[in-house]
């Protein structure tokens, strides 16, 4: 009787217990009845409304003056144009460029209209004002890519309907100038819609560049110049300084426009930096171009490396010698080559009485370590990041010696599209270099050497810089960017200004061609770290032997090629070489179908997408 009463009490009281108490009392089978009841929803406290302080953007008149002074000659052709200004914010930059160009109309497209319109009201109410405020409710916050497309289709084309500046041959429209500021796009507004975006503003920037490349949307009435303010991190995806980050953008887009950084901070992320020697050589070439064109930056706006390069050039003027910084780079190259050949050891013998437990370096190797540390400190690198081990530097030196000898032979025999060895001495020298490279790979293979990517990065960065013209737009820059500071912006976070100047339409662009949209080139670039031979053979057996001989630019040093194509990676190929490979692949009777290529692209994108 007692057991029945106790069980009845448990049954009666179980509905009022929490699930954890029910389980503790040993009636877990009936916990679902208690869990099935919906819990009352808590009412959240109403959020306090606070006045948002608008981000003003650029607030330094001095920086505006310095930028416009540097851009002055190139802005002459845009005087009296129509300006389309997207996300201008407070508008200091917009008003300064308005004063210089005196446009026929200046269209302000500001999604946060209520926030910024009061700042623009005095300029909008002036008599005879050229400013026109555009309100577009569908893009009030400009959150998603579809809204940007609507802006292109519904707002901007009517503004270009009367444009008459595009020529039939060049298809460049100088009567319109586009000013954009993408730095105010909120992070959370884009992540949920476009998960692959590396930054919230990246999809919008690439859409603008795609329109510029294919002359569509905004660029349908002729190619328009774009002056773009964006964050420091975004510029490395658009204007890479390292061959590792040479993305799909560079292949097609370099045929459509020339990109250059006008202002930004000299310091940049360690993830995007290459070995110091390449930055020094690139700075040296840019300094010579600036001197030749009569361009000089204000002293307080000069990047640190540029200032040191100018001092080095001034010290070497009239001596007939190279600047000290370039001489140090060459000295380091020579010493590393001598170390690789075995001309001197890394360790020196100990003198009688010295502690043999302490490592003693040879004089030459000590000088190598000193030069590496000096170059690291000069360019702000982390000490030893690129020189922490000679295990892969020796292989890189073997590659470098081989490619340097190819260039030397090309200078001796400039005629012909293939490198030929005319004397026994040349054949012997080439054979020795090839054997040294093979032995270096052998000695560093297996478990002792796991840095093939490091060797490829060093080799490819050097070849990208030494190709004529260099593969990266950054190495082709006409001037160094003006240095800016955080306090010149509001909020205090330095932005960067990028200039995209359209190039005349070539035959490839006029025909609507696109290499990156073809499955063959797309799959080839997914294997960008592999050699050209390996990437072709991975598509179809024997493809390399059949296709490479039909592409003369691959082995022509004057067109960015190499006689030893077996050592050249895919990411070193130029636009011309990709096009030759694509045409040769289409002529090959044993090529695989595009459906199979598309399937392989989907498989490859799971591992190493762009």
Coordinates of C-alpha atoms in Angstrom, one line a residue:
X1 CA 0.0 0.0 0.0
X2 CA 2.8 2.4 0.9
X3 CA 4.6 1.8 -2.4
X4 CA 1.4 2.6 -4.3
X5 CA 0.9 5.9 -2.5
X6 CA 4.5 7.0 -2.9
X7 CA 4.4 6.2 -6.6
X8 CA 1.2 8.1 -6.9
X9 CA 2.8 11.2 -5.3
X10 CA 5.7 11.0 -7.7
X11 CA 3.3 10.9 -10.6
X12 CA 1.3 13.8 -9.3
X13 CA 4.3 16.0 -8.6
X14 CA 6.3 15.2 -11.7
X15 CA 4.6 17.7 -13.9
X16 CA 5.8 20.6 -11.7
X17 CA 9.5 19.5 -11.7
X18 CA 12.3 20.6 -13.9
X19 CA 13.7 17.9 -16.3
X20 CA 16.9 17.6 -14.2
X21 CA 14.9 17.0 -11.0
X22 CA 12.7 14.4 -12.8
X23 CA 15.8 12.5 -13.9
X24 CA 17.3 12.6 -10.5
X25 CA 14.1 11.1 -9.0
X26 CA 14.4 8.1 -11.3
X27 CA 11.5 8.8 -13.7
X28 CA 13.5 9.6 -16.8
X29 CA 11.1 7.7 -19.1
X30 CA 8.5 10.4 -18.4
X31 CA 10.8 13.4 -18.9
X32 CA 9.5 13.9 -22.4
X33 CA 6.1 15.0 -21.1
X34 CA 7.7 17.8 -19.1
X35 CA 10.0 18.8 -21.9
X36 CA 7.1 19.0 -24.4
X37 CA 5.6 22.0 -22.7
X38 CA 6.7 25.2 -24.3
X39 CA 8.6 27.5 -22.0
X40 CA 7.4 31.1 -21.8
X41 CA 9.5 33.5 -23.8
X42 CA 11.4 36.1 -22.0
X43 CA 10.7 39.6 -23.2
X44 CA 14.0 41.4 -23.9
X45 CA 14.4 44.9 -22.6
X46 CA 13.9 47.6 -25.3
X47 CA 17.1 48.8 -26.8
X48 CA 18.1 52.3 -26.0
X49 CA 18.2 54.5 -29.0
X50 CA 21.6 56.3 -29.4
X51 CA 22.6 58.8 -31.9
X52 CA 25.2 57.3 -34.3
X53 CA 28.2 59.3 -34.9
X54 CA 28.9 59.2 -38.7
X55 CA 32.3 58.1 -40.0
X56 CA 33.8 61.1 -41.7
X57 CA 36.5 59.3 -43.7
X58 CA 39.4 61.5 -44.9
X59 CA 39.7 64.6 -42.7
X60 CA 43.2 65.9 -43.6
X61 CA 43.3 68.7 -46.1
X62 CA 47.1 68.3 -46.3
X63 CA 46.7 64.8 -47.6
X64 CA 44.1 65.9 -50.1
X65 CA 46.5 68.5 -51.4
X66 CA 49.4 66.1 -51.7
X67 CA 47.2 63.5 -53.5
X68 CA 45.8 66.0 -56.0
X69 CA 49.3 67.4 -56.6
X70 CA 50.5 63.9 -57.6
X71 CA 47.4 63.1 -59.6
X72 CA 47.3 66.6 -61.2
X73 CA 48.7 65.8 -64.7
X74 CA 46.5 62.7 -65.1
X75 CA 43.4 64.6 -64.0
X76 CA 43.6 67.2 -66.7
X77 CA 41.8 65.1 -69.2
X78 CA 38.8 64.8 -66.8
X79 CA 38.1 68.5 -66.4
X80 CA 34.5 69.4 -67.1
X81 CA 33.4 65.7 -66.7
X82 CA 30.5 64.2 -64.8
X83 CA 31.4 62.8 -61.4
X84 CA 29.6 59.8 -59.9
X85 CA 30.4 59.7 -56.2
X86 CA 29.4 56.6 -54.2
X87 CA 29.7 56.6 -50.4
X88 CA 31.4 60.0 -50.1
X89 CA 30.6 60.4 -46.4
X90 CA 31.4 63.8 -45.1
X91 CA 32.9 64.6 -48.5
X92 CA 36.2 66.5 -48.0
X93 CA 37.9 64.4 -50.7
X94 CA 34.9 64.8 -53.0
X95 CA 34.8 68.6 -52.6
X96 CA 38.5 69.0 -53.2
X97 CA 38.4 67.0 -56.4
X98 CA 35.3 69.0 -57.4
X99 CA 37.2 72.3 -57.1
X100 CA 40.0 70.9 -59.4
X101 CA 37.8 69.4 -62.1
X102 CA 34.9 71.8 -62.1
X103 CA 32.5 69.1 -63.4
X104 CA 29.3 69.6 -65.3
X105 CA 27.5 67.5 -62.7
X106 CA 28.5 65.8 -59.4
X107 CA 26.1 63.0 -58.4
X108 CA 26.2 62.0 -54.8
X109 CA 25.0 58.5 -54.1
X110 CA 25.0 58.0 -50.3
X111 CA 22.9 55.1 -48.9
X112 CA 23.1 56.6 -45.4
X113 CA 21.4 59.7 -46.7
X114 CA 19.8 61.0 -43.5
X115 CA 23.1 60.7 -41.7
X116 CA 25.2 62.7 -44.1
X117 CA 22.8 64.9 -46.0
X118 CA 23.0 67.6 -43.2
X119 CA 26.7 67.8 -43.8
X120 CA 26.2 68.3 -47.5
X121 CA 23.2 70.7 -47.2
X122 CA 25.2 73.9 -47.5
X123 CA 26.7 72.7 -50.8
X124 CA 23.5 71.4 -52.2
X125 CA 21.7 74.7 -51.5
X126 CA 24.3 76.9 -53.2
X127 CA 23.1 78.9 -56.2
X128 CA 24.1 77.2 -59.4
X129 CA 25.4 74.1 -57.6
X130 CA 26.6 71.1 -59.6
X131 CA 25.9 68.7 -56.8
X132 CA 22.9 66.4 -57.1
X133 CA 21.8 64.3 -54.2
X134 CA 20.5 60.8 -55.2
X135 CA 18.2 58.9 -52.9
X136 CA 17.7 55.2 -53.6
X137 CA 15.7 53.4 -51.0
X138 CA 16.5 49.9 -52.2
X139 CA 20.1 50.3 -51.4
X140 CA 19.7 52.2 -48.2
X141 CA 22.3 50.2 -46.4
X142 CA 24.1 48.7 -49.5
X143 CA 24.2 45.3 -47.6
X144 CA 24.1 42.8 -50.4
X145 CA 25.6 42.2 -53.8
X146 CA 22.2 42.2 -55.5
X147 CA 21.6 45.8 -54.4
X148 CA 24.9 46.8 -55.9
X149 CA 23.7 45.2 -59.2
X150 CA 20.5 47.3 -59.0
X151 CA 22.6 50.4 -58.6
X152 CA 24.5 49.6 -61.7
X153 CA 21.4 48.8 -63.7
X154 CA 18.9 51.4 -62.5
X155 CA 20.8 54.5 -61.2
X156 CA 24.1 54.8 -63.1
X157 CA 23.3 54.0 -66.7
X158 CA 20.8 57.0 -67.0
X159 CA 23.7 59.3 -65.9
X160 CA 25.8 57.9 -68.7
X161 CA 23.2 58.1 -71.4
X162 CA 24.4 61.4 -72.7
X163 CA 28.1 60.7 -72.3
X164 CA 30.0 61.2 -75.6
X165 CA 33.6 60.8 -74.5
X166 CA 34.2 57.2 -75.6
X167 CA 36.2 56.8 -78.8
X168 CA 35.6 54.0 -81.3
X169 CA 39.1 52.6 -81.1
X170 CA 40.2 53.0 -77.5
X171 CA 36.7 52.8 -76.0
X172 CA 37.8 55.0 -73.0
X173 CA 35.3 57.5 -71.6
X174 CA 37.1 60.5 -70.0
X175 CA 33.8 62.5 -69.6
X176 CA 32.9 60.5 -66.5
X177 CA 34.9 59.8 -63.4
X178 CA 33.9 57.4 -60.7
X179 CA 34.7 58.0 -57.0
X180 CA 34.0 55.1 -54.6
X181 CA 34.6 54.6 -50.9
X182 CA 34.1 50.9 -49.8
X183 CA 35.7 51.2 -46.4
X184 CA 32.4 51.8 -44.6
X185 CA 30.8 48.5 -45.6
X186 CA 30.0 46.7 -42.3
X187 CA 31.5 43.3 -41.8
X188 CA 28.4 41.5 -40.6
X189 CA 26.3 42.8 -43.5
X190 CA 28.0 40.7 -46.1
X191 CA 29.3 37.5 -44.4
X192 CA 25.9 35.7 -44.3
X193 CA 25.2 36.3 -48.0
X194 CA 28.6 35.8 -49.5
X195 CA 30.5 33.3 -47.3
X196 CA 33.6 33.1 -49.6
X197 CA 34.3 36.8 -49.3
X198 CA 37.6 37.6 -47.6
X199 CA 36.4 41.0 -46.6
X200 CA 33.0 42.8 -46.7
X201 CA 33.9 45.1 -49.5
X202 CA 35.6 42.5 -51.7
X203 CA 32.5 41.5 -53.7
X204 CA 31.7 45.1 -54.6
X205 CA 35.2 45.9 -55.7
X206 CA 35.5 42.8 -57.9
X207 CA 32.1 43.6 -59.4
X208 CA 33.4 47.0 -60.4
X209 CA 36.5 45.5 -61.8
X210 CA 34.5 42.9 -63.7
X211 CA 32.4 45.6 -65.3
X212 CA 35.6 47.5 -66.2
X213 CA 37.1 44.3 -67.7
X214 CA 34.1 43.3 -69.8
X215 CA 32.8 46.8 -70.5
X216 CA 29.4 46.1 -69.0
X217 CA 27.1 47.7 -66.5
X218 CA 28.7 50.9 -65.4
X219 CA 31.4 50.7 -68.1
X220 CA 28.9 50.1 -71.0
X221 CA 29.3 53.6 -72.3
X222 CA 33.1 53.4 -72.4
X223 CA 35.7 52.5 -69.9
X224 CA 35.7 54.8 -66.9
X225 CA 38.5 55.6 -64.5
X226 CA 37.9 54.6 -60.9
X227 CA 39.4 56.2 -57.8
X228 CA 38.8 53.8 -54.9
X229 CA 39.2 54.3 -51.2
X230 CA 39.4 51.0 -49.4
X231 CA 41.0 49.4 -46.3
X232 CA 44.7 48.5 -46.1
X233 CA 43.9 44.8 -46.1
X234 CA 41.8 44.9 -49.3
X235 CA 44.6 46.4 -51.4
X236 CA 46.7 43.2 -51.1
X237 CA 44.1 41.1 -52.8
X238 CA 43.7 43.7 -55.6
X239 CA 47.3 44.8 -55.9
X240 CA 49.4 41.9 -54.7
X241 CA 53.0 42.4 -53.8
X242 CA 53.8 38.7 -53.7
X243 CA 53.6 36.1 -56.5
X244 CA 51.8 33.8 -54.0
X245 CA 48.8 36.2 -54.0
X246 CA 48.7 36.6 -57.8
X247 CA 45.0 35.6 -58.2
X248 CA 42.7 35.1 -61.0
X249 CA 42.2 38.9 -61.2
X250 CA 45.6 39.6 -62.7
X251 CA 45.2 37.3 -65.7
X252 CA 42.4 39.0 -67.5
X253 CA 42.3 42.3 -65.8
X254 CA 45.8 43.4 -66.5
X255 CA 44.7 43.6 -70.2
X256 CA 41.9 46.0 -69.3
X257 CA 43.4 48.5 -66.8
X258 CA 46.5 49.6 -65.0
X259 CA 46.2 49.6 -61.2
X260 CA 48.3 51.8 -58.9
X261 CA 48.3 52.7 -55.2
X262 CA 48.3 56.5 -54.7
X263 CA 48.4 56.6 -50.9
X264 CA 48.5 54.1 -48.1
X265 CA 50.6 53.1 -45.2
X266 CA 54.1 51.8 -46.0
X267 CA 53.9 49.0 -43.4
X268 CA 51.9 45.9 -44.5
X269 CA 51.0 42.5 -43.3
X270 CA 53.8 40.0 -42.8
X271 CA 51.7 37.4 -44.6
X272 CA 52.0 39.3 -47.9
X273 CA 55.7 40.1 -47.8
X274 CA 58.4 38.6 -49.9
X275 CA 62.1 38.4 -49.3
X276 CA 63.7 41.8 -48.7
X277 CA 66.0 41.7 -51.8
X278 CA 63.0 41.9 -54.1
X279 CA 61.4 44.9 -52.3
X280 CA 64.8 46.7 -52.6
X281 CA 65.2 46.0 -56.3
X282 CA 61.6 47.0 -57.0
X283 CA 62.1 50.2 -55.0
X284 CA 65.3 50.9 -56.9
X285 CA 63.6 50.6 -60.3
X286 CA 60.7 52.8 -59.2
X287 CA 63.1 55.5 -57.9
X288 CA 64.8 55.6 -61.2
X289 CA 61.5 56.0 -63.0
X290 CA 60.5 58.8 -60.7
X291 CA 63.8 60.6 -61.2
X292 CA 63.4 60.2 -65.0
X293 CA 59.9 61.6 -65.0
X294 CA 60.7 64.4 -62.6
X295 CA 58.4 63.1 -59.8
X296 CA 59.3 63.8 -56.2
X297 CA 57.3 63.1 -53.1
X298 CA 57.2 65.4 -50.1
X299 CA 59.8 64.2 -47.5
X300 CA 57.2 63.6 -44.8
X301 CA 55.2 61.4 -47.3
X302 CA 58.0 59.2 -48.4
X303 CA 57.9 55.5 -47.4
X304 CA 60.9 54.5 -45.3
X305 CA 62.5 52.3 -47.9
X306 CA 62.0 54.9 -50.7
X307 CA 63.7 57.5 -48.5
X308 CA 66.7 55.2 -47.9
X309 CA 66.9 54.4 -51.6
X310 CA 67.0 58.1 -52.5
X311 CA 69.8 58.7 -50.0
X312 CA 71.7 55.7 -51.4
X313 CA 71.3 57.0 -54.9
X314 CA 72.5 60.5 -53.9
X315 CA 75.6 59.0 -52.3
X316 CA 76.4 57.0 -55.4
X317 CA 75.8 59.9 -57.9
X318 CA 78.8 60.6 -60.0
X319 CA 80.8 57.6 -58.8
X320 CA 79.6 55.2 -61.6
X321 CA 78.7 52.6 -59.0
X322 CA 75.4 51.1 -57.9
X323 CA 73.7 52.4 -54.8
X324 CA 74.8 50.8 -51.5
X325 CA 71.5 49.0 -51.0
X326 CA 71.6 47.4 -54.4
X327 CA 75.2 46.5 -53.9
X328 CA 74.4 44.7 -50.7
X329 CA 71.7 42.7 -52.5
X330 CA 74.2 41.7 -55.2
X331 CA 76.9 40.9 -52.7
X332 CA 74.5 38.6 -50.8
X333 CA 73.6 36.8 -54.1
X334 CA 77.2 36.3 -54.9
X335 CA 78.1 35.0 -51.5
X336 CA 75.2 32.6 -51.5
X337 CA 76.2 31.3 -54.9
X338 CA 79.8 30.8 -53.7
X339 CA 78.5 28.9 -50.6
X340 CA 76.4 26.7 -52.8
X341 CA 79.4 25.9 -55.0
X342 CA 81.4 25.0 -51.9
X343 CA 84.0 27.8 -52.2
X344 CA 84.0 28.2 -48.4
X345 CA 82.5 26.3 -45.4
X346 CA 79.9 27.6 -43.0
X347 CA 82.0 26.7 -39.9
X348 CA 85.6 27.8 -39.3
X349 CA 88.2 25.7 -37.5
X350 CA 88.8 26.4 -33.8
X351 CA 92.1 27.9 -32.7
X352 CA 94.1 26.1 -30.0
X353 CA 92.6 26.7 -26.6
X354 CA 89.2 27.8 -27.9
X355 CA 86.0 26.1 -26.6
X356 CA 85.0 23.6 -29.3
X357 CA 81.5 23.4 -27.9
X358 CA 80.9 26.9 -29.3
X359 CA 80.1 27.2 -33.0
X360 CA 82.5 29.3 -34.9
X361 CA 81.4 30.7 -38.3
X362 CA 83.7 31.3 -41.2
X363 CA 84.3 34.9 -42.2
X364 CA 82.3 34.7 -45.5
X365 CA 79.3 33.0 -43.8
X366 CA 79.3 35.6 -41.0
X367 CA 79.1 38.2 -43.7
X368 CA 76.1 36.4 -45.2
X369 CA 74.3 36.5 -41.8
X370 CA 75.1 40.2 -41.4
X371 CA 73.7 41.1 -44.8
X372 CA 70.6 39.0 -44.3
X373 CA 70.0 40.8 -40.9
X374 CA 70.6 44.2 -42.5
X375 CA 68.1 43.6 -45.3
X376 CA 65.5 42.2 -42.9
X377 CA 65.8 45.3 -40.7
X378 CA 65.8 47.7 -43.7
X379 CA 62.4 46.4 -45.0
X380 CA 60.9 45.7 -41.6
X381 CA 60.9 42.0 -42.0
X382 CA 60.9 39.5 -39.1
X383 CA 64.5 38.6 -38.7
X384 CA 65.3 35.2 -40.3
X385 CA 61.9 34.7 -41.8
X386 CA 63.2 34.0 -45.3
X387 CA 66.7 32.9 -44.4
X388 CA 66.2 30.7 -41.3
X389 CA 67.8 27.7 -43.1
X390 CA 70.3 27.1 -45.9
X391 CA 68.6 23.8 -46.7
X392 CA 66.3 25.5 -49.3
X393 CA 68.4 28.5 -50.1
X394 CA 70.9 26.2 -51.7
X395 CA 68.2 24.8 -54.1
X396 CA 67.0 28.3 -54.8
X397 CA 70.5 29.4 -55.6
X398 CA 70.8 26.5 -58.1
X399 CA 67.6 27.7 -59.8
X400 CA 68.8 31.3 -59.8
X401 CA 72.2 30.4 -61.3
X402 CA 70.5 28.4 -64.1
X403 CA 68.0 31.2 -65.0
X404 CA 70.7 33.9 -64.8
X405 CA 72.8 31.9 -67.3
X406 CA 69.8 31.7 -69.6
X407 CA 69.5 35.5 -69.5
X408 CA 73.2 35.9 -70.2
X409 CA 73.0 33.7 -73.2
X410 CA 69.9 35.6 -74.4
X411 CA 71.8 38.8 -74.3
X412 CA 74.6 37.3 -76.4
X413 CA 72.2 35.9 -79.0
X414 CA 69.1 38.1 -79.1
X415 CA 67.7 36.6 -82.4
X416 CA 65.4 33.6 -82.5
X417 CA 62.6 32.5 -80.2
X418 CA 64.6 29.6 -78.6
X419 CA 67.7 29.5 -76.6
X420 CA 70.6 27.8 -78.4
X421 CA 74.0 26.8 -77.2
X422 CA 76.6 27.6 -79.9
X423 CA 79.9 26.6 -78.3
X424 CA 81.3 23.6 -76.3
X425 CA 82.0 26.0 -73.4
X426 CA 78.3 27.0 -73.2
X427 CA 77.1 23.5 -73.4
X428 CA 79.5 22.4 -70.6
X429 CA 78.5 25.4 -68.4
X430 CA 74.8 24.6 -68.9
X431 CA 75.3 20.9 -68.1
X432 CA 77.2 21.8 -64.9
X433 CA 74.3 24.1 -63.8
X434 CA 71.7 21.4 -64.5
X435 CA 73.7 18.8 -62.6
X436 CA 74.1 21.1 -59.6
X437 CA 70.4 21.7 -59.5
X438 CA 69.7 18.0 -59.6
X439 CA 72.1 17.2 -56.9
X440 CA 70.7 20.0 -54.7
X441 CA 67.2 18.5 -55.0
X442 CA 68.6 15.1 -54.3
X443 CA 70.4 16.2 -51.2
X444 CA 67.3 17.9 -49.8
X445 CA 64.7 15.4 -50.7
X446 CA 62.8 13.1 -48.4
X447 CA 62.2 13.8 -44.8
X448 CA 65.1 16.2 -44.5
X449 CA 63.6 18.6 -46.9
X450 CA 59.9 19.6 -46.6
X451 CA 60.1 23.1 -47.9
X452 CA 59.5 22.8 -51.6
X453 CA 56.9 25.6 -51.4
X454 CA 59.5 27.9 -49.8
X455 CA 61.8 27.3 -52.7
X456 CA 59.1 27.8 -55.2
X457 CA 58.1 31.1 -53.5
X458 CA 61.6 32.4 -53.6
X459 CA 62.2 31.4 -57.2
X460 CA 58.9 32.6 -58.5
X461 CA 59.1 36.0 -56.8
X462 CA 62.5 36.6 -58.4
X463 CA 61.3 35.5 -61.8
X464 CA 58.2 37.6 -61.6
X465 CA 60.3 40.7 -60.8
X466 CA 62.9 40.0 -63.5
X467 CA 60.4 39.3 -66.3
X468 CA 60.0 42.1 -68.8
X469 CA 57.6 43.7 -67.9
X470 CA 57.3 42.4 -64.3
X471 CA 54.3 40.2 -63.7
X472 CA 52.9 42.2 -60.8
X473 CA 51.4 45.6 -61.2
X474 CA 53.0 46.6 -58.0
X475 CA 56.5 46.2 -59.5
X476 CA 55.4 48.3 -62.5
X477 CA 54.3 51.2 -60.5
X478 CA 55.2 54.7 -61.8
X479 CA 55.6 56.3 -58.4
X480 CA 55.8 55.2 -54.7
X481 CA 52.5 55.7 -52.8
X482 CA 52.2 58.7 -50.5
X483 CA 52.6 57.7 -46.9
X484 CA 49.5 58.5 -44.8
X485 CA 48.8 58.3 -41.1
X486 CA 45.9 57.2 -38.9
X487 CA 45.1 60.6 -37.5
X488 CA 44.3 61.9 -41.0
X489 CA 41.1 59.8 -41.0
X490 CA 38.0 59.5 -38.9
X491 CA 37.8 57.0 -37.3
X492 CA 41.6 57.0 -36.9
X493 CA 42.3 54.1 -39.2
X494 CA 44.4 54.8 -42.3
X495 CA 42.8 53.9 -45.7
X496 CA 44.4 53.5 -49.1
X497 CA 43.5 55.1 -52.4
X498 CA 43.8 52.9 -55.5
X499 CA 43.7 54.3 -59.1
X500 CA 42.3 52.1 -61.9
X501 CA 43.0 53.7 -65.3
X502 CA 41.5 51.8 -68.2
X503 CA 43.7 50.7 -71.1
X504 CA 42.7 50.8 -74.8
X505 CA 40.7 47.8 -76.0
X506 CA 42.9 45.2 -77.6
X507 CA 41.7 42.5 -80.0
X508 CA 41.2 40.1 -77.2
X509 CA 38.9 42.4 -75.2
X510 CA 37.0 43.6 -78.3
X511 CA 36.2 40.0 -79.1
X512 CA 34.8 39.4 -75.6
X513 CA 37.5 36.9 -74.8
X514 CA 38.1 35.7 -71.2
X515 CA 40.8 33.1 -70.4
X516 CA 39.7 32.7 -66.7
X517 CA 36.2 31.7 -67.8
X518 CA 37.5 28.8 -69.8
X519 CA 37.5 25.4 -68.0
X520 CA 41.0 24.6 -69.3
X521 CA 42.7 27.7 -67.9
X522 CA 40.6 27.7 -64.8
X523 CA 41.8 24.1 -63.9
X524 CA 45.3 24.9 -64.9
X525 CA 45.4 27.8 -62.4
X526 CA 44.0 25.7 -59.6
X527 CA 47.4 23.9 -59.9
X528 CA 49.3 27.1 -59.9
X529 CA 52.1 25.9 -57.6
X530 CA 52.9 22.9 -59.9
X531 CA 55.1 23.1 -62.9
X532 CA 53.6 23.6 -66.3
X533 CA 54.5 20.0 -67.3
X534 CA 53.0 18.5 -64.2
X535 CA 49.8 20.6 -64.4
X536 CA 49.2 19.6 -68.1
X537 CA 49.9 15.9 -67.5
X538 CA 47.5 15.9 -64.6
X539 CA 44.7 16.8 -67.1
X540 CA 45.6 14.2 -69.7
X541 CA 48.5 11.8 -70.1
X542 CA 51.0 13.1 -72.5
X543 CA 49.5 16.5 -72.8
X544 CA 52.7 18.3 -71.9
X545 CA 54.7 16.6 -74.7
X546 CA 52.1 17.4 -77.3
X547 CA 51.2 21.0 -76.3
X548 CA 54.4 22.7 -75.0
X549 CA 56.2 22.5 -78.4
X550 CA 53.3 24.4 -80.0
X551 CA 53.8 27.3 -77.6
X552 CA 57.0 29.2 -78.6
X553 CA 56.5 31.9 -76.0
X554 CA 57.1 29.3 -73.2
X555 CA 60.7 28.9 -74.2
X556 CA 61.4 32.5 -75.4
X557 CA 63.2 34.5 -72.7
X558 CA 62.2 37.8 -74.4
X559 CA 58.5 36.9 -73.9
X560 CA 58.8 35.8 -70.3
X561 CA 59.7 32.1 -71.1
X562 CA 62.5 29.8 -70.0
X563 CA 64.5 27.2 -71.9
X564 CA 64.1 24.9 -68.8
X565 CA 60.3 25.0 -68.9
X566 CA 60.3 21.9 -66.7
X567 CA 61.1 24.2 -63.7
X568 CA 58.6 26.9 -64.4
X569 CA 55.4 27.0 -62.3
X570 CA 51.9 27.8 -63.6
X571 CA 51.7 31.1 -61.7
X572 CA 54.7 32.5 -63.6
X573 CA 52.9 32.3 -67.0
X574 CA 51.9 35.5 -68.8
X575 CA 48.6 36.2 -70.5
X576 CA 50.2 35.5 -73.9
X577 CA 51.5 32.1 -72.7
X578 CA 48.1 31.1 -71.2
X579 CA 46.4 32.0 -74.5
X580 CA 48.9 29.9 -76.5
X581 CA 48.4 27.0 -74.2
X582 CA 44.6 27.4 -74.5
X583 CA 44.7 27.4 -78.3
X584 CA 47.1 24.4 -78.5
X585 CA 44.8 22.5 -76.1
X586 CA 41.8 23.1 -78.3
X587 CA 43.7 21.9 -81.3
X588 CA 44.9 18.7 -79.6
X589 CA 42.7 15.8 -80.8
X590 CA 43.1 13.8 -77.5
X591 CA 41.9 16.6 -75.1
X592 CA 39.3 15.6 -72.6
X593 CA 35.8 17.2 -72.7
X594 CA 34.8 20.4 -71.0
X595 CA 32.3 18.5 -68.8
X596 CA 35.2 16.4 -67.3
X597 CA 37.2 19.6 -66.8
X598 CA 34.3 21.2 -65.0
X599 CA 34.0 18.2 -62.8
X600 CA 37.7 18.3 -61.9
X601 CA 37.4 22.0 -61.1
X602 CA 34.6 21.3 -58.6
X603 CA 36.8 18.6 -57.0
X604 CA 39.9 20.9 -56.9
X605 CA 37.9 23.8 -55.4
X606 CA 37.4 21.8 -52.3
X607 CA 41.1 21.9 -51.6
X608 CA 42.7 24.9 -53.1
X609 CA 40.3 27.5 -54.4
X610 CA 41.2 31.1 -55.3

